[in-house]
mmCIF file of C-alpha atoms and ligand atoms in Angstrom:
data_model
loop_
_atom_site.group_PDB
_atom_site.id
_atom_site.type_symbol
_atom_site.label_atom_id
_atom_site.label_comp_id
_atom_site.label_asym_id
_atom_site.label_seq_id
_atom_site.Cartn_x
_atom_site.Cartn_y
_atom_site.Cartn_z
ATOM 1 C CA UNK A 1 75.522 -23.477 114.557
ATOM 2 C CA UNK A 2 73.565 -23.040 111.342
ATOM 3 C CA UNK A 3 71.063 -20.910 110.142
ATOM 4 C CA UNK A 4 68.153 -23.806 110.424
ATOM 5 C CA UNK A 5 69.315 -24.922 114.139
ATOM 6 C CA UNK A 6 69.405 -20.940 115.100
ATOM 7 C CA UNK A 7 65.461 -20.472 113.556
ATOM 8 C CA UNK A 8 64.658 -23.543 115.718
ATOM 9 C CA UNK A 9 66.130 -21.973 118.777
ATOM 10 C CA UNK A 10 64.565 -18.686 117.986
ATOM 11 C CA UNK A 11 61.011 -19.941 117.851
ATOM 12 C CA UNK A 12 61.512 -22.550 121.213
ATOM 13 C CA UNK A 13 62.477 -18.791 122.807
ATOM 14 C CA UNK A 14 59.108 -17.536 121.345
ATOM 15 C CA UNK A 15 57.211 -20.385 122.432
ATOM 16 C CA UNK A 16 59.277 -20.230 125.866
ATOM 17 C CA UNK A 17 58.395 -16.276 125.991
ATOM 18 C CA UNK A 18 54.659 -17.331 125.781
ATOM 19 C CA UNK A 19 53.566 -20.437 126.900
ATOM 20 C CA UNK A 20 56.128 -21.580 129.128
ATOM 21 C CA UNK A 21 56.330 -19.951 132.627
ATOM 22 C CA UNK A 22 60.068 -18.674 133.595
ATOM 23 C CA UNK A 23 60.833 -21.129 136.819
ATOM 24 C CA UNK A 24 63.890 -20.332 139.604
ATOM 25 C CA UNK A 25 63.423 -24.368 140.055
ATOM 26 C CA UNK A 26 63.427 -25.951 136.853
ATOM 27 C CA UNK A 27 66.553 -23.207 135.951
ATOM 28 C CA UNK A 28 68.558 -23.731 138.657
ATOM 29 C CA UNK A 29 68.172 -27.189 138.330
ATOM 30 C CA UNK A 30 69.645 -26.300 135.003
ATOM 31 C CA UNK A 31 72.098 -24.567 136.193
ATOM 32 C CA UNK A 32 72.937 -27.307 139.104
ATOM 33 C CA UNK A 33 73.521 -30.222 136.673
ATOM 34 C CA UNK A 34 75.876 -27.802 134.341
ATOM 35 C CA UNK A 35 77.640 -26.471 137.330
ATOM 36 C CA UNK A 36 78.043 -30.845 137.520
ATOM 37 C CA UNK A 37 79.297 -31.408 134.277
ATOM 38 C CA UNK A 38 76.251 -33.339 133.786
ATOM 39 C CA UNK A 39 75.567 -33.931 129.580
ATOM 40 C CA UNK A 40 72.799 -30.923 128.666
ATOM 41 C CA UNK A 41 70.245 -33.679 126.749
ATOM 42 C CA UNK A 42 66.946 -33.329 129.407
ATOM 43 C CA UNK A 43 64.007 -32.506 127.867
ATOM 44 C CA UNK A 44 63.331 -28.737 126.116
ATOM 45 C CA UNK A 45 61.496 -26.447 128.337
ATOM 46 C CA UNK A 46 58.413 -26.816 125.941
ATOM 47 C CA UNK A 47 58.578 -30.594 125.904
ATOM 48 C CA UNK A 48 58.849 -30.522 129.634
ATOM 49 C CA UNK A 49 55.896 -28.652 129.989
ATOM 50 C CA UNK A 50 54.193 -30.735 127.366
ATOM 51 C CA UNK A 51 54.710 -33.637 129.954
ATOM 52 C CA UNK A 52 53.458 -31.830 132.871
ATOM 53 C CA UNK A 53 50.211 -31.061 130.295
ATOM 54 C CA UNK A 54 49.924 -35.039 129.705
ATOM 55 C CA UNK A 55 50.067 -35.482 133.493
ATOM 56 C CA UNK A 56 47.403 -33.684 133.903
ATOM 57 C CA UNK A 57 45.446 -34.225 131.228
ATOM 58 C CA UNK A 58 45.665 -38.513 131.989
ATOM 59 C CA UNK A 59 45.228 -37.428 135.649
ATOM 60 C CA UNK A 60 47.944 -39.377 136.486
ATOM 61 C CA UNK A 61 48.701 -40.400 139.844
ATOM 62 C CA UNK A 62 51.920 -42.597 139.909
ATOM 63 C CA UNK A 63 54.406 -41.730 137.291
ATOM 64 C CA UNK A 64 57.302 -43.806 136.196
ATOM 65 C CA UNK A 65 60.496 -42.332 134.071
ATOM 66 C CA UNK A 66 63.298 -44.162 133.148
ATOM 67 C CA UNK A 67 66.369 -41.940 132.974
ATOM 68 C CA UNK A 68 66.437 -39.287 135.555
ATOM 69 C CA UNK A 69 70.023 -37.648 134.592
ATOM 70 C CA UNK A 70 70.150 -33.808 136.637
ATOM 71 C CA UNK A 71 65.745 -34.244 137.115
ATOM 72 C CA UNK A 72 64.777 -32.093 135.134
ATOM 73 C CA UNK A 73 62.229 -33.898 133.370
ATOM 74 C CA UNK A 74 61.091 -35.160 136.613
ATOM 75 C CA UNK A 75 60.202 -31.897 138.264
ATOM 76 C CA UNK A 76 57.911 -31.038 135.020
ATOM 77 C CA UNK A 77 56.357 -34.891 135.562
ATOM 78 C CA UNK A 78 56.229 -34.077 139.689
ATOM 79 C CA UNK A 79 54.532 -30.609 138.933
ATOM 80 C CA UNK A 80 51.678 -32.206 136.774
ATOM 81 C CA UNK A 81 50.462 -34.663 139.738
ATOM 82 C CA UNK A 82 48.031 -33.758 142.671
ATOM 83 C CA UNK A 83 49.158 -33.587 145.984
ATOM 84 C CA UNK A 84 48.786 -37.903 146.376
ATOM 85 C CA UNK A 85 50.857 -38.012 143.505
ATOM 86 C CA UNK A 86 54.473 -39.844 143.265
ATOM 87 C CA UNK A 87 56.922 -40.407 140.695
ATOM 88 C CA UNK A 88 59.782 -43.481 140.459
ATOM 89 C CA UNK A 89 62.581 -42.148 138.664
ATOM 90 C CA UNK A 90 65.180 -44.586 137.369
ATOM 91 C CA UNK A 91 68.989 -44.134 137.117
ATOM 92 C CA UNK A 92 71.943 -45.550 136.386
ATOM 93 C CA UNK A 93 74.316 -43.131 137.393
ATOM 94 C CA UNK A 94 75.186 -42.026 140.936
ATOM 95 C CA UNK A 95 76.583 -38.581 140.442
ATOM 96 C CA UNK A 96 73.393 -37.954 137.890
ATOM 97 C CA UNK A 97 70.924 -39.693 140.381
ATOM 98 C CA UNK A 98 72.878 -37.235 143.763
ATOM 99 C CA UNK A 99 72.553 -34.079 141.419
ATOM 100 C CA UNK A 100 68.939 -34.846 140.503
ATOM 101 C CA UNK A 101 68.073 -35.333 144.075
ATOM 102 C CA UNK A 102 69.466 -32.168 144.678
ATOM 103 C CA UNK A 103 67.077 -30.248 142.536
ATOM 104 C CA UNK A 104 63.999 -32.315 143.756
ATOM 105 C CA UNK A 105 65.218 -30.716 147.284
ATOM 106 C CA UNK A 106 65.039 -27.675 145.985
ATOM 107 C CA UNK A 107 61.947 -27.563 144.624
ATOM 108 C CA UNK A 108 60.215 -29.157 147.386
ATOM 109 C CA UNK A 109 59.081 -31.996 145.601
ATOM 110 C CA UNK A 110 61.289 -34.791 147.897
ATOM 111 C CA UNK A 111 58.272 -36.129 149.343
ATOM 112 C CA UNK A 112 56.879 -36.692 146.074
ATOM 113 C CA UNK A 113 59.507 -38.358 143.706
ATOM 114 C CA UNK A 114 62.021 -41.724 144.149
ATOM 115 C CA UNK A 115 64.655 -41.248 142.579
ATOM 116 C CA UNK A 116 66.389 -45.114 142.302
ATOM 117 C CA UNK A 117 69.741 -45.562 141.361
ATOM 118 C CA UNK A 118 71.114 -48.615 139.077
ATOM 119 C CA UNK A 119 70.322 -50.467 136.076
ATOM 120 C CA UNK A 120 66.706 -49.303 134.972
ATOM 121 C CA UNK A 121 66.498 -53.606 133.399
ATOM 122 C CA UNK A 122 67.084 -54.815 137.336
ATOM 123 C CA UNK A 123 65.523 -51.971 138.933
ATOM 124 C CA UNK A 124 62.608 -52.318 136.568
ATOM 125 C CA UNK A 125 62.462 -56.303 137.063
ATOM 126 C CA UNK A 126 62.034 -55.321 140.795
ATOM 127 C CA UNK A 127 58.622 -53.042 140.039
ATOM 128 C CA UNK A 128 55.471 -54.131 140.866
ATOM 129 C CA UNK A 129 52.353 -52.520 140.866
ATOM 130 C CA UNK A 130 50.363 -50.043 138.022
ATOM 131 C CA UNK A 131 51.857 -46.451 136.400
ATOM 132 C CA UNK A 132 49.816 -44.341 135.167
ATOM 133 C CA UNK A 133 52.295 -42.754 132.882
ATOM 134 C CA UNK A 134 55.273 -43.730 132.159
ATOM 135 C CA UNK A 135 58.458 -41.892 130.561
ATOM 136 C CA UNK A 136 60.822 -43.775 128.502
ATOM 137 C CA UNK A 137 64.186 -41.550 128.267
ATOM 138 C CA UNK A 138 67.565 -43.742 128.843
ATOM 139 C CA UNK A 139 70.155 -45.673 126.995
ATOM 140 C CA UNK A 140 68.060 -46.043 123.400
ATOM 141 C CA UNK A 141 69.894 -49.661 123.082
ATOM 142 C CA UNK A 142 67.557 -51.103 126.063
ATOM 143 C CA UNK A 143 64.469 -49.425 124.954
ATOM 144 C CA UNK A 144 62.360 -52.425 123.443
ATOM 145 C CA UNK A 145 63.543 -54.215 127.182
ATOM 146 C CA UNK A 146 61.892 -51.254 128.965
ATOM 147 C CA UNK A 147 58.754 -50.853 126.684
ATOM 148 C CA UNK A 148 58.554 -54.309 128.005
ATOM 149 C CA UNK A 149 58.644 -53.639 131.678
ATOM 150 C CA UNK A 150 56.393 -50.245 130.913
ATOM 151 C CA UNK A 151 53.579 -52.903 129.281
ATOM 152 C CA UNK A 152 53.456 -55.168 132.233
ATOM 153 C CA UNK A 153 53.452 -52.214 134.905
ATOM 154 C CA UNK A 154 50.254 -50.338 132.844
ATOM 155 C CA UNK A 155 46.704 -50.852 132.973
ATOM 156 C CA UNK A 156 44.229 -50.145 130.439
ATOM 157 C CA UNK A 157 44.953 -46.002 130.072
ATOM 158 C CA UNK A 158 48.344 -46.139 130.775
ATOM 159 C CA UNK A 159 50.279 -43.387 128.876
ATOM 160 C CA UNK A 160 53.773 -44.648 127.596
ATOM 161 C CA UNK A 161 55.740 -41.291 126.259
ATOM 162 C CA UNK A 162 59.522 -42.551 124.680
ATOM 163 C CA UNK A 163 61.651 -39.727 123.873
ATOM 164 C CA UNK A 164 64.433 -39.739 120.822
ATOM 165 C CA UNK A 165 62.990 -42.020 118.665
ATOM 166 C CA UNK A 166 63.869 -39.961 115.620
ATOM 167 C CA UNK A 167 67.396 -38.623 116.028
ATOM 168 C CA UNK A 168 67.968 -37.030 113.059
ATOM 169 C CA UNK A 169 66.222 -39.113 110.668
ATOM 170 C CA UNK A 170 68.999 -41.787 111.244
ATOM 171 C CA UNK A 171 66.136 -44.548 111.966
ATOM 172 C CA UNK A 172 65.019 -44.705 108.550
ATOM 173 C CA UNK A 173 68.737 -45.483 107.697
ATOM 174 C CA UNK A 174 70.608 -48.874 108.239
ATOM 175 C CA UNK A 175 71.730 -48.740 111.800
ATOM 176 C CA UNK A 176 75.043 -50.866 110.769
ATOM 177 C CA UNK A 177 76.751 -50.543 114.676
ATOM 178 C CA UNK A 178 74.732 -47.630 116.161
ATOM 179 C CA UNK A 179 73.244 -49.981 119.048
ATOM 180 C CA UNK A 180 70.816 -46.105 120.013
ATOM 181 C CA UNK A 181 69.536 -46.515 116.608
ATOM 182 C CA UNK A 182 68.930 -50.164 116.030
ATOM 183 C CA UNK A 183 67.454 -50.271 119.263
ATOM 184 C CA UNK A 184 64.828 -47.023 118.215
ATOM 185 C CA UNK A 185 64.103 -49.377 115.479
ATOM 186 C CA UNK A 186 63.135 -52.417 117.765
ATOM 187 C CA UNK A 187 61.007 -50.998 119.709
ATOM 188 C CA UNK A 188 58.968 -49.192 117.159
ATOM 189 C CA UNK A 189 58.538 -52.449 114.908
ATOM 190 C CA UNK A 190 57.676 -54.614 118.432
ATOM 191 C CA UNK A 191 55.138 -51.583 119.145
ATOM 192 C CA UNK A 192 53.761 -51.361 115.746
ATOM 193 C CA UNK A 193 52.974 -55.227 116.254
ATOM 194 C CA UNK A 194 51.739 -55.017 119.457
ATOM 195 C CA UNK A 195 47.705 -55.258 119.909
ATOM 196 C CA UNK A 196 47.744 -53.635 123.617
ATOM 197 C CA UNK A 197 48.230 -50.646 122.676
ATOM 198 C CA UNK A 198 47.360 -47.878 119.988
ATOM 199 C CA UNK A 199 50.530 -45.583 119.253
ATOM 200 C CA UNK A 200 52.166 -42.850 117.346
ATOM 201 C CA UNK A 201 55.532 -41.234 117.054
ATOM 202 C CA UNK A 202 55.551 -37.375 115.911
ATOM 203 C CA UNK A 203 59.079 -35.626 114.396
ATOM 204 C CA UNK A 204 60.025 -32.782 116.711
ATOM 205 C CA UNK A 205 62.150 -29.771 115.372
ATOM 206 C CA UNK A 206 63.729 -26.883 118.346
ATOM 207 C CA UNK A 207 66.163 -26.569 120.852
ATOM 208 C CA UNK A 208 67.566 -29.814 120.791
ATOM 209 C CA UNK A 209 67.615 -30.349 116.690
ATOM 210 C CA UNK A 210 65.190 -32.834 114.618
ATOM 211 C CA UNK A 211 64.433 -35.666 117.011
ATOM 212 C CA UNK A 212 60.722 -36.803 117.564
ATOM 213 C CA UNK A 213 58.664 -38.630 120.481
ATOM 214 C CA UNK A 214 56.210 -41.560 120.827
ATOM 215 C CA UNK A 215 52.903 -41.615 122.471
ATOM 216 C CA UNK A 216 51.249 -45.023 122.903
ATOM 217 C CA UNK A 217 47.831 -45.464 125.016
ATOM 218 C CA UNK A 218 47.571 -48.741 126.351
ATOM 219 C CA UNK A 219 43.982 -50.135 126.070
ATOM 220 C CA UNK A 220 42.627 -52.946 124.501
HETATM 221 N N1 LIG B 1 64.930 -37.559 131.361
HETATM 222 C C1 LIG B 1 66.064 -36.637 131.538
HETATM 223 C C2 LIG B 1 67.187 -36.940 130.561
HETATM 224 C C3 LIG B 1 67.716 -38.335 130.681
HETATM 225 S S1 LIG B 1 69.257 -38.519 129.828
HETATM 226 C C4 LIG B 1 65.556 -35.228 131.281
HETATM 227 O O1 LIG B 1 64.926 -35.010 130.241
HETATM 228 O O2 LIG B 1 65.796 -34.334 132.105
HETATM 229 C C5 LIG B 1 69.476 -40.244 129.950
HETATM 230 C C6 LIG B 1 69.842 -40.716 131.358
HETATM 231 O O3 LIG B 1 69.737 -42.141 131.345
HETATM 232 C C7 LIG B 1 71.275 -40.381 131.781
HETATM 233 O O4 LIG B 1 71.289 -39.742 133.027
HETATM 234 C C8 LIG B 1 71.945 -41.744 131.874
HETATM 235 O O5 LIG B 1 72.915 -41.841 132.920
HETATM 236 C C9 LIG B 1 70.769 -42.652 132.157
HETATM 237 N N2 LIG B 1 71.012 -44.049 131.805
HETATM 238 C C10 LIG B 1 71.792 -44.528 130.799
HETATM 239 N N3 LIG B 1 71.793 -45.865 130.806
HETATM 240 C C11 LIG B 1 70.977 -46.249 131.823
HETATM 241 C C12 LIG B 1 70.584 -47.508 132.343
HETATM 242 N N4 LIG B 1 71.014 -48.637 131.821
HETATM 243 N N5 LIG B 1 69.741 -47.510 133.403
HETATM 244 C C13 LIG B 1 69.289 -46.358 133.944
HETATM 245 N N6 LIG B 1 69.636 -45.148 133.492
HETATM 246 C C14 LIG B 1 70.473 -45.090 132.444
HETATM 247 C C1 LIG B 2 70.769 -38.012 124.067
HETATM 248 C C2 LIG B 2 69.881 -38.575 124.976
HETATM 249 C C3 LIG B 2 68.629 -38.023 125.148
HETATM 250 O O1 LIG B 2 67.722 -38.546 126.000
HETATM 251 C C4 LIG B 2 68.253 -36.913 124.421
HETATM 252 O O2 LIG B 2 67.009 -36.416 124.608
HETATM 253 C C5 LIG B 2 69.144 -36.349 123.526
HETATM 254 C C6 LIG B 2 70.396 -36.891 123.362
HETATM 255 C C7 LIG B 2 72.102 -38.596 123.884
HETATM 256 O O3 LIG B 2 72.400 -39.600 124.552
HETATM 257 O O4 LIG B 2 72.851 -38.067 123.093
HETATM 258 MG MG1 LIG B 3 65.803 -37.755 125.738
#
């Protein structure tokens, strides 16, 4: 690893150390989905807990994410909502969707979270009704197709949060074949033309390298 990567780490410990409570939950659900073989790519600790703060800070109520892999993610979304709260969490994979289930168990938040398995585009065409917030975090190709789906499921103060729409800087290059990459691009030109809502992406150094997020409030 190099020097830059290991000053990123070292800082997302400090901010760890400080502002984000240790958890036997969200680290054994760590430590369930690595024990799985499941791919380490949720969320940093600190973003995590930066989604439980936009829960709470939107007041959400029903919460939809799009890529569940081991749950992590969607025990910081589950922890931000009040006791009516739910989440819909959307995945393709089985074995990811039976781990992630797992660690909802475990943290007692069963009740509170759906975790659907299958094709986010034909579980998403089968969604009705109005998120609150919704998380954006699963194959990049398909993201434009769910930003979609996340527009028609909002109402005015909806809070659409994409992950990875950075990676590396490789979106301000040509995407020749990267399908992740040209589909990054999509969806930021279709947002950046899109009157419903009001949006910005910010670059994001740490833990997992020099990626960034978008936020986009839907309104009029
Ligand atoms: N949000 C998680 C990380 C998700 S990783 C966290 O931060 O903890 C991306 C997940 O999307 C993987 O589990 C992958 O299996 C899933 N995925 C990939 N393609 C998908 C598709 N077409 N539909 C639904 N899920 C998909
Ligand atoms: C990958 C996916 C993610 O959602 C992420 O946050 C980091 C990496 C990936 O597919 O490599
Ligand atoms: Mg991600």
């Amino acid at each position: 690893m190099d020097a830059t990567q290991q000053r990123w780490d070292a800082v997302d410990d400090w901010i760890e150390r400080h502002l984000v409570p240790e958890d036997t939950f969200l680290t054994g659900a760590l430590a369930a989905s690595a024990d799985a073989g499941l791919p380490a790519i949720q969320v940093s600790p600190a973003q995590g807990r930066m989604l439980e703060l936009l829960v709470r800070m939107t007041n959400a109520r029903f919460v939809l994410e799009v890529g569940t892999l081991g749950g992590y993610s969607t025990i910081w979304l589950a922890r931000g909502l009040p006791t009516d709260g739910r989440v819909v969490t959307l995945e393709l994979d089985l074995r990811h969707a039976e781990v992630a289930r797992g660690n909802l168990a475990a943290a007692g938040l069963s009740d509170k979270v759906e975790v659907r398995v299958g094709a986010a585009s034909a579980l998403l065409g089968d969604l009705q009704g109005q998120f609150d917030l919704v998380f954006i975090d699963a194959d990049k190709a398909s993201t434009p197709e769910y930003f979609s789906h996340a527009l028609r499921l909002s109402h005015l103060g909806t809070i659409i949060v994409v992950d990875n729409v950075v990676r590396g800087g490789a979106v301000v290059d040509d995407p020749g074949d990267d399908v992740d990459v040209a589909g990054i691009r999509r969806f930021v030109e279709l947002v950046g033309l899109e009157p419903r809502v009001r949006s910005t992406a910010i670059q994001t150094v740490g833990r997992k390298g020099y990626d960034g997020f978008a936020v986009l409030l839907v309104g009029e």
